[in-house]
mmCIF file of C-alpha atoms in Angstrom:
data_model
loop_
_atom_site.group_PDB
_atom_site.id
_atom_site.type_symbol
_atom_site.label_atom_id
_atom_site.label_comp_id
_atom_site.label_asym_id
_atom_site.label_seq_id
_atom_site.Cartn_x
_atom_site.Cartn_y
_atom_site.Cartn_z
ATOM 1 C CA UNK A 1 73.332 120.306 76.081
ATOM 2 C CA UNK A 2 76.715 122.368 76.546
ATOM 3 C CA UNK A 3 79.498 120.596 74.365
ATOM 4 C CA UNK A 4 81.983 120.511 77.223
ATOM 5 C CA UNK A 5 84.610 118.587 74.759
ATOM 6 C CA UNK A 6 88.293 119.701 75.029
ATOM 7 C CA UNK A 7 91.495 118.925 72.823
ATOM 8 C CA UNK A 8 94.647 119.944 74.282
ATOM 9 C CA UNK A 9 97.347 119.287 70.805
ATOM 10 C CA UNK A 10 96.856 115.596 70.301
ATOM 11 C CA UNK A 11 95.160 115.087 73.818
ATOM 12 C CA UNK A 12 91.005 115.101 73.805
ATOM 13 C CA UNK A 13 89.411 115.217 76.486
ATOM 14 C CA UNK A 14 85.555 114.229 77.434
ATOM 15 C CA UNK A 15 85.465 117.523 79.723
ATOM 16 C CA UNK A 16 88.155 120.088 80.596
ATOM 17 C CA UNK A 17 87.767 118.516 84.669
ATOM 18 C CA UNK A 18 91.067 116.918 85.818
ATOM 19 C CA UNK A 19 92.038 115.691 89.029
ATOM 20 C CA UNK A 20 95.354 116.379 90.035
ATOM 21 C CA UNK A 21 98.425 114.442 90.367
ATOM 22 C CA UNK A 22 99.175 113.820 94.278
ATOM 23 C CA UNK A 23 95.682 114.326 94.937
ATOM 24 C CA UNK A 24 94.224 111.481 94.263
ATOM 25 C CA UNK A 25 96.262 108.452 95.132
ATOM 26 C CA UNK A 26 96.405 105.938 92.073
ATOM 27 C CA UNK A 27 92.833 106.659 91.998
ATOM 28 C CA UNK A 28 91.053 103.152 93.184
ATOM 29 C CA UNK A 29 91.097 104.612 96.737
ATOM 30 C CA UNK A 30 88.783 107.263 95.625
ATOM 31 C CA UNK A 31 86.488 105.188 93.014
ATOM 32 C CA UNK A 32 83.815 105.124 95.960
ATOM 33 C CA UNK A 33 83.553 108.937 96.196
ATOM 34 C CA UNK A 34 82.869 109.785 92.533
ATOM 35 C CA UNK A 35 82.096 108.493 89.179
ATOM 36 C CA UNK A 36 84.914 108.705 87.640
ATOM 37 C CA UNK A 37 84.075 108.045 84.047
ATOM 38 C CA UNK A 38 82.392 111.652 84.395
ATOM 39 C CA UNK A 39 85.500 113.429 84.717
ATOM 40 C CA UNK A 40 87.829 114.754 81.916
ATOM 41 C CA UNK A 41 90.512 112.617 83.072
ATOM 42 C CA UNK A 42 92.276 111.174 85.879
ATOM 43 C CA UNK A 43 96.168 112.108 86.971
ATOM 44 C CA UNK A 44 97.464 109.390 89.559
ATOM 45 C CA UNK A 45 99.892 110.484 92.031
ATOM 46 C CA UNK A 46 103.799 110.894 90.683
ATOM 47 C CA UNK A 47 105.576 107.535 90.577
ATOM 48 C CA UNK A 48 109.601 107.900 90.163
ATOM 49 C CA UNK A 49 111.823 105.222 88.251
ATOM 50 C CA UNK A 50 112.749 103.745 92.461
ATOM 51 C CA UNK A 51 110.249 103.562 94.670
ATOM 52 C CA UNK A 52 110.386 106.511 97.051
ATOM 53 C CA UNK A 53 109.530 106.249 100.817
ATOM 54 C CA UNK A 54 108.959 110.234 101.140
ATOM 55 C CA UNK A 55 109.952 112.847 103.617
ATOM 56 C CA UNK A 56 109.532 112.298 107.015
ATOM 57 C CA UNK A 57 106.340 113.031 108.985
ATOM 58 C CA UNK A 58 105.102 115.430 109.474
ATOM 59 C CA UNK A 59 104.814 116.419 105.682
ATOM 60 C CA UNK A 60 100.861 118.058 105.749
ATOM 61 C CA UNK A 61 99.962 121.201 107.569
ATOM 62 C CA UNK A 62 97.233 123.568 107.370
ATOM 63 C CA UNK A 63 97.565 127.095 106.451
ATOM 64 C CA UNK A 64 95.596 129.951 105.805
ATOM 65 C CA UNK A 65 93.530 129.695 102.752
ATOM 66 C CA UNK A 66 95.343 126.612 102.070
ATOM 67 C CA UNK A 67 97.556 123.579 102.749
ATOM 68 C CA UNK A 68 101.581 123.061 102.527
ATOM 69 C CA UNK A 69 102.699 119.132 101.676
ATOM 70 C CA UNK A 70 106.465 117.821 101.595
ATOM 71 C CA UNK A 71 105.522 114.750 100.980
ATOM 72 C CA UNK A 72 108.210 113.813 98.801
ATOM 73 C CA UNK A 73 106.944 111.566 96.058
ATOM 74 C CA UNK A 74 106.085 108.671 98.497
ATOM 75 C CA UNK A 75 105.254 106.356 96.083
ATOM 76 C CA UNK A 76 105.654 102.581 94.592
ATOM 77 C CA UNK A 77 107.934 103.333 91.602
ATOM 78 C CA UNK A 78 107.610 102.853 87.511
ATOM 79 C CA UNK A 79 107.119 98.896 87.888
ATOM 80 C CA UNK A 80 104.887 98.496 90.238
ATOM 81 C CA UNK A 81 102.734 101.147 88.882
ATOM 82 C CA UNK A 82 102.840 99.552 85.357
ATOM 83 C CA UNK A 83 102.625 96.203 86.673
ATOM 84 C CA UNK A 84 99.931 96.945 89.787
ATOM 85 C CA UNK A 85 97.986 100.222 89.409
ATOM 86 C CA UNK A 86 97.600 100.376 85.368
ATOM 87 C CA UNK A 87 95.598 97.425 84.647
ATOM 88 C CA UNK A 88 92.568 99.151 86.842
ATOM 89 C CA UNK A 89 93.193 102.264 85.670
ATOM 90 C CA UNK A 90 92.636 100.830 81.870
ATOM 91 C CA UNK A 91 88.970 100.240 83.498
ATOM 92 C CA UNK A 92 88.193 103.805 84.500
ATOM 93 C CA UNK A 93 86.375 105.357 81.789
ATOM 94 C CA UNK A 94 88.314 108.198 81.269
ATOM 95 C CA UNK A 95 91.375 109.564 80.080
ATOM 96 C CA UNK A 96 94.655 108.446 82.748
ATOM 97 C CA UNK A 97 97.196 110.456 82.522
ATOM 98 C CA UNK A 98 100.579 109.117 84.108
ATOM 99 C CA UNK A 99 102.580 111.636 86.081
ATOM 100 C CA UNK A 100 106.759 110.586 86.073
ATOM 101 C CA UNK A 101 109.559 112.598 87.837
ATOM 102 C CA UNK A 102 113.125 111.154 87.172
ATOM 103 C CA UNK A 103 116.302 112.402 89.344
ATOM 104 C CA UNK A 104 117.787 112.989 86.160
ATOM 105 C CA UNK A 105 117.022 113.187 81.991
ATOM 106 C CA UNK A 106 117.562 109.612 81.706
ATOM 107 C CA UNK A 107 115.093 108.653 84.100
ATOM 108 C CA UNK A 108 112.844 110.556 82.550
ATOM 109 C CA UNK A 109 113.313 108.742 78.956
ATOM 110 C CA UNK A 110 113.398 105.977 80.630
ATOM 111 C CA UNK A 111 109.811 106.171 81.950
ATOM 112 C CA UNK A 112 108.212 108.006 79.797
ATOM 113 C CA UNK A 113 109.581 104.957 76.916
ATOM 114 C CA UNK A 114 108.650 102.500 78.992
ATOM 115 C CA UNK A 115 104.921 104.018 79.781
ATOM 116 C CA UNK A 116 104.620 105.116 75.819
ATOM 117 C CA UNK A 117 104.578 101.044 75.047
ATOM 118 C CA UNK A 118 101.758 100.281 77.438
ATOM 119 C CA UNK A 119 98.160 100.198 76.111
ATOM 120 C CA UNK A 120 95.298 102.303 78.222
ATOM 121 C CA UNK A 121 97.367 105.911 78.892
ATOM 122 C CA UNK A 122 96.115 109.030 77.261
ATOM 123 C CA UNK A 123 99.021 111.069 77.951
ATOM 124 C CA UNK A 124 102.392 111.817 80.233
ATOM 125 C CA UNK A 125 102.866 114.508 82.181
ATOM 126 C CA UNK A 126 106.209 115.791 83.145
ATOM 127 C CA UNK A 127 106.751 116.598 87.170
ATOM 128 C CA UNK A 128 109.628 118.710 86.978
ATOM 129 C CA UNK A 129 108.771 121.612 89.229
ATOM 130 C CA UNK A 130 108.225 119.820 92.510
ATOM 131 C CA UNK A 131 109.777 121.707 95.022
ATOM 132 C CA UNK A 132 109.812 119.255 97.820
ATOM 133 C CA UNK A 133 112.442 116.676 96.502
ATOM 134 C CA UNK A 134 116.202 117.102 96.543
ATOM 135 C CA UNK A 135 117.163 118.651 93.281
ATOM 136 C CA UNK A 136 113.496 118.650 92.192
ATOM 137 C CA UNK A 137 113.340 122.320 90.835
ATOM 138 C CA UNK A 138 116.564 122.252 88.920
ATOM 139 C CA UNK A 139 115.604 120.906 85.743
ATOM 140 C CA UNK A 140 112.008 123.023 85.696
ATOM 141 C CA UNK A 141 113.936 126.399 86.463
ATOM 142 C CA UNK A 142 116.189 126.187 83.649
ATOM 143 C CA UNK A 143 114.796 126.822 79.592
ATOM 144 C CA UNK A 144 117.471 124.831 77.957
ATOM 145 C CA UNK A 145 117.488 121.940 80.546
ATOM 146 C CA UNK A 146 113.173 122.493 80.553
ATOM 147 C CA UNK A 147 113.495 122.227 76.028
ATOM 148 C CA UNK A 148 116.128 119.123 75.798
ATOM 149 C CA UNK A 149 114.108 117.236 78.304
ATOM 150 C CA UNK A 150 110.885 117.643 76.492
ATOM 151 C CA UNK A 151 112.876 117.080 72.989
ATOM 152 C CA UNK A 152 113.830 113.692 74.339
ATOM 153 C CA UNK A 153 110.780 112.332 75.863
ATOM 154 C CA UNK A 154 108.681 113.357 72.644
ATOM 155 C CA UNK A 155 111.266 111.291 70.774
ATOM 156 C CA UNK A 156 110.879 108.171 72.733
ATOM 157 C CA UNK A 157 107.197 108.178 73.738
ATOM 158 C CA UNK A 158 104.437 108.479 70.982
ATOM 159 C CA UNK A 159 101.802 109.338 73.716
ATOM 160 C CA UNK A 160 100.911 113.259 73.794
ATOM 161 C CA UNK A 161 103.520 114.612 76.407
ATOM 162 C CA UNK A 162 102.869 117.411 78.951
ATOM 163 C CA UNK A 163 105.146 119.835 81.154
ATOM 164 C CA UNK A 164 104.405 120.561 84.693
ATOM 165 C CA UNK A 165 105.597 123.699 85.445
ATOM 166 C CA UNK A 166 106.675 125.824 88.825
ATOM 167 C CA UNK A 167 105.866 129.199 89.293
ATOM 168 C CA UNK A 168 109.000 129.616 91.589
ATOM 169 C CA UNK A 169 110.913 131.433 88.811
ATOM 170 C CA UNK A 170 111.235 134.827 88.229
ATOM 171 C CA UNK A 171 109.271 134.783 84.663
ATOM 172 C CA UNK A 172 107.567 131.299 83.451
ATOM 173 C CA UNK A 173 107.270 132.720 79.868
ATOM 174 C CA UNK A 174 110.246 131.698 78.649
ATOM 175 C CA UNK A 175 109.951 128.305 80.338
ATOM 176 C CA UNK A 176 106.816 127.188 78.924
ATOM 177 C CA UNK A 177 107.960 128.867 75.343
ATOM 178 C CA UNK A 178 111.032 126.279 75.550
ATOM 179 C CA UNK A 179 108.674 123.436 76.537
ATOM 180 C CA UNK A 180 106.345 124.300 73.121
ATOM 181 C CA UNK A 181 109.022 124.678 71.448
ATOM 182 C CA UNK A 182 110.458 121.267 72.072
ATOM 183 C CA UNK A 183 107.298 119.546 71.422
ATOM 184 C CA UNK A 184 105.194 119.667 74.548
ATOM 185 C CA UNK A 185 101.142 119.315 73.511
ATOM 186 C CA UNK A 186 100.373 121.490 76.661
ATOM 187 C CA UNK A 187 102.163 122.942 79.856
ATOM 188 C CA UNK A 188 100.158 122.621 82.966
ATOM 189 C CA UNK A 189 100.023 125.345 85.072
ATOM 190 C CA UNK A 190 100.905 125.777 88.294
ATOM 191 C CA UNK A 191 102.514 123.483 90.543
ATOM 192 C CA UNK A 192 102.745 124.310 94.320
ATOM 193 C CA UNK A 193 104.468 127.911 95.431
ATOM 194 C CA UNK A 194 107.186 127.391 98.161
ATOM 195 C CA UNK A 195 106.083 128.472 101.815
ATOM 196 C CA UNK A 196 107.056 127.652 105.254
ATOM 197 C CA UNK A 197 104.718 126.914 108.390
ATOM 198 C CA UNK A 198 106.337 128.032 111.666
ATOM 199 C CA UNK A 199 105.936 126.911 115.604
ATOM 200 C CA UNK A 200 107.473 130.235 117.068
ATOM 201 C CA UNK A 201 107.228 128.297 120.695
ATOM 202 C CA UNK A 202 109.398 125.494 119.752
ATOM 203 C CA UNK A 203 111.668 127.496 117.046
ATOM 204 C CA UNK A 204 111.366 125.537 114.215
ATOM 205 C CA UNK A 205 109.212 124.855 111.101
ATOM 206 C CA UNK A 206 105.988 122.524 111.690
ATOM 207 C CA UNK A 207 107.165 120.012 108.381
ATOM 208 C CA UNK A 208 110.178 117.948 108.777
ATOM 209 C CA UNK A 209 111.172 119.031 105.807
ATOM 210 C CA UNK A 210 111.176 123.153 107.163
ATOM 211 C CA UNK A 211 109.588 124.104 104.015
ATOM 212 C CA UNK A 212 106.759 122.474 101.695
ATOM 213 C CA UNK A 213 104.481 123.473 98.261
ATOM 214 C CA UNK A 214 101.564 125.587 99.243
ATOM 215 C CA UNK A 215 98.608 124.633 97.136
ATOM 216 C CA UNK A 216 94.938 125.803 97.413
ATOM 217 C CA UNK A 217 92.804 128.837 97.429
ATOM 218 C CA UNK A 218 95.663 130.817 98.882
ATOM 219 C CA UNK A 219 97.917 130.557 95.241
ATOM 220 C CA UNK A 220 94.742 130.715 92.965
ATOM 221 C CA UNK A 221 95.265 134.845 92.425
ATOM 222 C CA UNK A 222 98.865 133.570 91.448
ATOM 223 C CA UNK A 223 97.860 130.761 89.052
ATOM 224 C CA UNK A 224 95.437 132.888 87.510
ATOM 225 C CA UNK A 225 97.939 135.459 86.523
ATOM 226 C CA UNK A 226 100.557 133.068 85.249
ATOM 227 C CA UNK A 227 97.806 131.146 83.508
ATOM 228 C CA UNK A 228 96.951 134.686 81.456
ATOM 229 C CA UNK A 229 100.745 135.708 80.914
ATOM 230 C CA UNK A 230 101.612 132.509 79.471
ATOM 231 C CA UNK A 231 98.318 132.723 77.029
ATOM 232 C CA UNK A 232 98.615 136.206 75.918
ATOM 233 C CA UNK A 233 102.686 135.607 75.403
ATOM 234 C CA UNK A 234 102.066 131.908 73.693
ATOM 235 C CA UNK A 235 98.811 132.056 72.237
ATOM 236 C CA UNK A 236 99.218 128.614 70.379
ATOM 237 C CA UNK A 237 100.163 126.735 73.549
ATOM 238 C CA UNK A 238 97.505 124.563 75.168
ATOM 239 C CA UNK A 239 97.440 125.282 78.763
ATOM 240 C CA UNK A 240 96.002 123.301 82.015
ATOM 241 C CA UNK A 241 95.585 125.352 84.321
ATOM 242 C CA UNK A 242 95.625 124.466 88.685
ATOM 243 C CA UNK A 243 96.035 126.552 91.692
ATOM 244 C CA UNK A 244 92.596 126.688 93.991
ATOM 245 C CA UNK A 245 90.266 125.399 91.544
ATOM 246 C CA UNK A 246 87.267 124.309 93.634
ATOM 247 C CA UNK A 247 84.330 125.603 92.001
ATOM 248 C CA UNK A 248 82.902 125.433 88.306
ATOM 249 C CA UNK A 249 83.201 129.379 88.913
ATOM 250 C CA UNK A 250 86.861 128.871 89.614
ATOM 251 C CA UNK A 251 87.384 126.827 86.885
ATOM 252 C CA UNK A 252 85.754 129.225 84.026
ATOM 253 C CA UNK A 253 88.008 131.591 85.659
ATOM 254 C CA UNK A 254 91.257 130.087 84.586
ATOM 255 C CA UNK A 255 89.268 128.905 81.220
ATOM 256 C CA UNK A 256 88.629 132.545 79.617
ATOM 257 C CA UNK A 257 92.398 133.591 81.258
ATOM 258 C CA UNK A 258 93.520 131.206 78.724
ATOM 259 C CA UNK A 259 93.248 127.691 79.939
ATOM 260 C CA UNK A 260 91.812 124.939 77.926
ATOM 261 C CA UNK A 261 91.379 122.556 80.354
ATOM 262 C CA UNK A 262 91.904 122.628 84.720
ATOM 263 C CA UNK A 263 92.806 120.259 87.589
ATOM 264 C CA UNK A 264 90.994 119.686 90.975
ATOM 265 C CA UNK A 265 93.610 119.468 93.598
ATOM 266 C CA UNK A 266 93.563 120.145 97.345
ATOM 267 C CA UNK A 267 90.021 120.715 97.088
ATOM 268 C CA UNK A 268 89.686 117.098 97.075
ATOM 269 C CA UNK A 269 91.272 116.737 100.155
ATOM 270 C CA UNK A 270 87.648 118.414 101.840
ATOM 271 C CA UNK A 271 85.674 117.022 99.220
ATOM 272 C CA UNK A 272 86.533 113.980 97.293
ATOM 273 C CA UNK A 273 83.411 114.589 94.562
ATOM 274 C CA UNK A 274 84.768 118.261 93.878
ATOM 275 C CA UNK A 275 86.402 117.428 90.583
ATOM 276 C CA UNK A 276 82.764 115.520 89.407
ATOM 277 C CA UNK A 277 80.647 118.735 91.129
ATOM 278 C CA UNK A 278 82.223 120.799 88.766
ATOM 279 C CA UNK A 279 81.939 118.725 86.021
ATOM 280 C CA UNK A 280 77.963 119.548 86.857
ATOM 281 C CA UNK A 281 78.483 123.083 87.622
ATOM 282 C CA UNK A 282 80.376 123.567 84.370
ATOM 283 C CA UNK A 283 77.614 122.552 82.160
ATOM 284 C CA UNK A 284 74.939 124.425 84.224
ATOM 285 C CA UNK A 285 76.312 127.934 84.236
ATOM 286 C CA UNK A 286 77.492 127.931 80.578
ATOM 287 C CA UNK A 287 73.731 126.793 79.259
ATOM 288 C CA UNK A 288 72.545 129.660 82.235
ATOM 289 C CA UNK A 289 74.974 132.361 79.853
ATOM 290 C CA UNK A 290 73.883 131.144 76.769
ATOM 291 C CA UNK A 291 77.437 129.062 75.757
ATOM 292 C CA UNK A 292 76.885 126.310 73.318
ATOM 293 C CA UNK A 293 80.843 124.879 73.717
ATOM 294 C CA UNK A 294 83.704 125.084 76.575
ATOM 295 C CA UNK A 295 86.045 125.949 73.883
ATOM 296 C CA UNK A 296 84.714 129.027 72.237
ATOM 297 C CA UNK A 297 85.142 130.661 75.529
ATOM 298 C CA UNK A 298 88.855 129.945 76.048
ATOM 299 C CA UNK A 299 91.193 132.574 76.297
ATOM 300 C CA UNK A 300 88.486 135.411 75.827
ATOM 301 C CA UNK A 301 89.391 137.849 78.859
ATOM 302 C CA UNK A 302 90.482 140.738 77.382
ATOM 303 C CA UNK A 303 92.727 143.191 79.514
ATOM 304 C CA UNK A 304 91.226 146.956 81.584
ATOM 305 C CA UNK A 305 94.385 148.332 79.893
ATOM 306 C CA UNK A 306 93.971 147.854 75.963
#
């Protein structure tokens, strides 16, 4: 048996197999599509201090080799979800990990306080790098804004804390190094590249919005290499890494690039039992090469030009 056992800083994890946030709803809808106990952990859908009601329809549309959203962060806000959708997700089976987005620092606190009290969460991750929200890249572009944020949630939540991070910057390095630096237990790696979808009868973009986060197979080259930058330049940093991840192939891809653990995102969309497939998968190809452990093989691609 392949020890597929993970530990991201104070966060352990059953398996390194993570669904992602926005994926997956608050979970319950998809409870009749896989086991969920067999997964590494579970990342309901962002919730925001307010509810939200979203962006206006249409927010989905199909792309080449992958999907743009501008949804929005339609969702039920902080108190409903802590009042609602926690007590099932206490009954899981596997590690929940709440995803918060705040319009400002406050918020943030705020949430990530209030969540840190409640019994049954394994972690927090941070969404600041959504691009389809006013204002929502602002704070994830920005080191100093990226390190003070982090500083403060750590301080007022005792639950293991994660950053979210876009890849719409000019060099993520830095970001992620202000994120460890300020106390994050891992950085999770990538959220959705910016892209447009275009109706060139009509003369405008296809999501109300004009432009949305494109997500699957299409970023995965993209995730991959910002996954390996961020490992080779912050070797102690725990990393999750997402982008295209549909396959236990995929996933062992972004593990020896540096990754310690992955999420299952748009692939879910096509195929709700992806994230528990390669949960399967996982095990089978690392006892077919001989690989007692997940972990030993983290971060073990080693560069053509050294």
């Amino acid at each position: 048996m392949v020890d597929l056992r993970v530990t991201l800083g104070r966060l352990s994890l059953q398996n390194p197999v993570l669904v992602a946030s926005g994926t997956f709803g608050y979970v319950r809808e998809m409870a009749g599509f896989v086991r969920l106990d067999r997964l590494g952990g579970v990342v309901p859908k962002t919730v925001t201090f307010r509810p939200r009601a979203g962006n206006p329809t249409p927010r989905t549309v199909e792309t080449a080799s992958g999907l743009l959203n501008a949804i929005g962060l339609d969702n039920d806000g902080v108190h409903h979800f802590r009042d609602h959708h926690l007590p099932y997700l206490r009954t899981v089976g596997t590690a929940v990990i709440a995803n918060i987005a705040g319009e400002d620092e406050d918020q943030f606190v705020e949430m990530a306080e209030m969540l840190g009290a409640e019994p049954g969460l394994a972690a927090v991750e941070l969404n600041i790098s959504c691009p389809n929200v006013s204002h929502g890249l602002d704070l994830g572009v920005d080191p100093v804004l990226v390190g003070r944020l982090v500083r403060r949630v750590r301080a007022a939540c005792p639950l293991p804390i994660i950053a979210k991070l876009t890849p719409n910057v000019t060099s993520i390095v830095p970001i992620a190094a202000a994120a460890a630096e300020a106390g994050a237990d891992a950085v999770c790696l990538i959220n959705t590249l910016r892209g447009m979808a275009v109706n060139w009868r009509t003369r405008r973009p296809i999501l109300a919005y004009d432009v949305g986060g494109l997500s699957g197979p299409a970023i995965k080259p993209v995730a991959l290499r910002i996954v390996w930058e961020v490992a080779r330049a912050l070797p102690g940093l725990p990393i999750i890494g997402v982008g295209g991840i549909a396959s236990a192939e995929d996933a062992l891809e972004f593990l020896v690039a540096g990754a310690s653990a992955v999420q299952i995102g748009t692939a879910t969309f096509y195929n709700p039992a992806a994230a528990e497939n390669v949960v399967d998968d996982l095990g089978r190809l690392l006892d077919e090469a001989g690989v007692a452990a997940v972990a030993p093989i983290v971060g073990t691609l080693r560069s053509n030009r050294s």
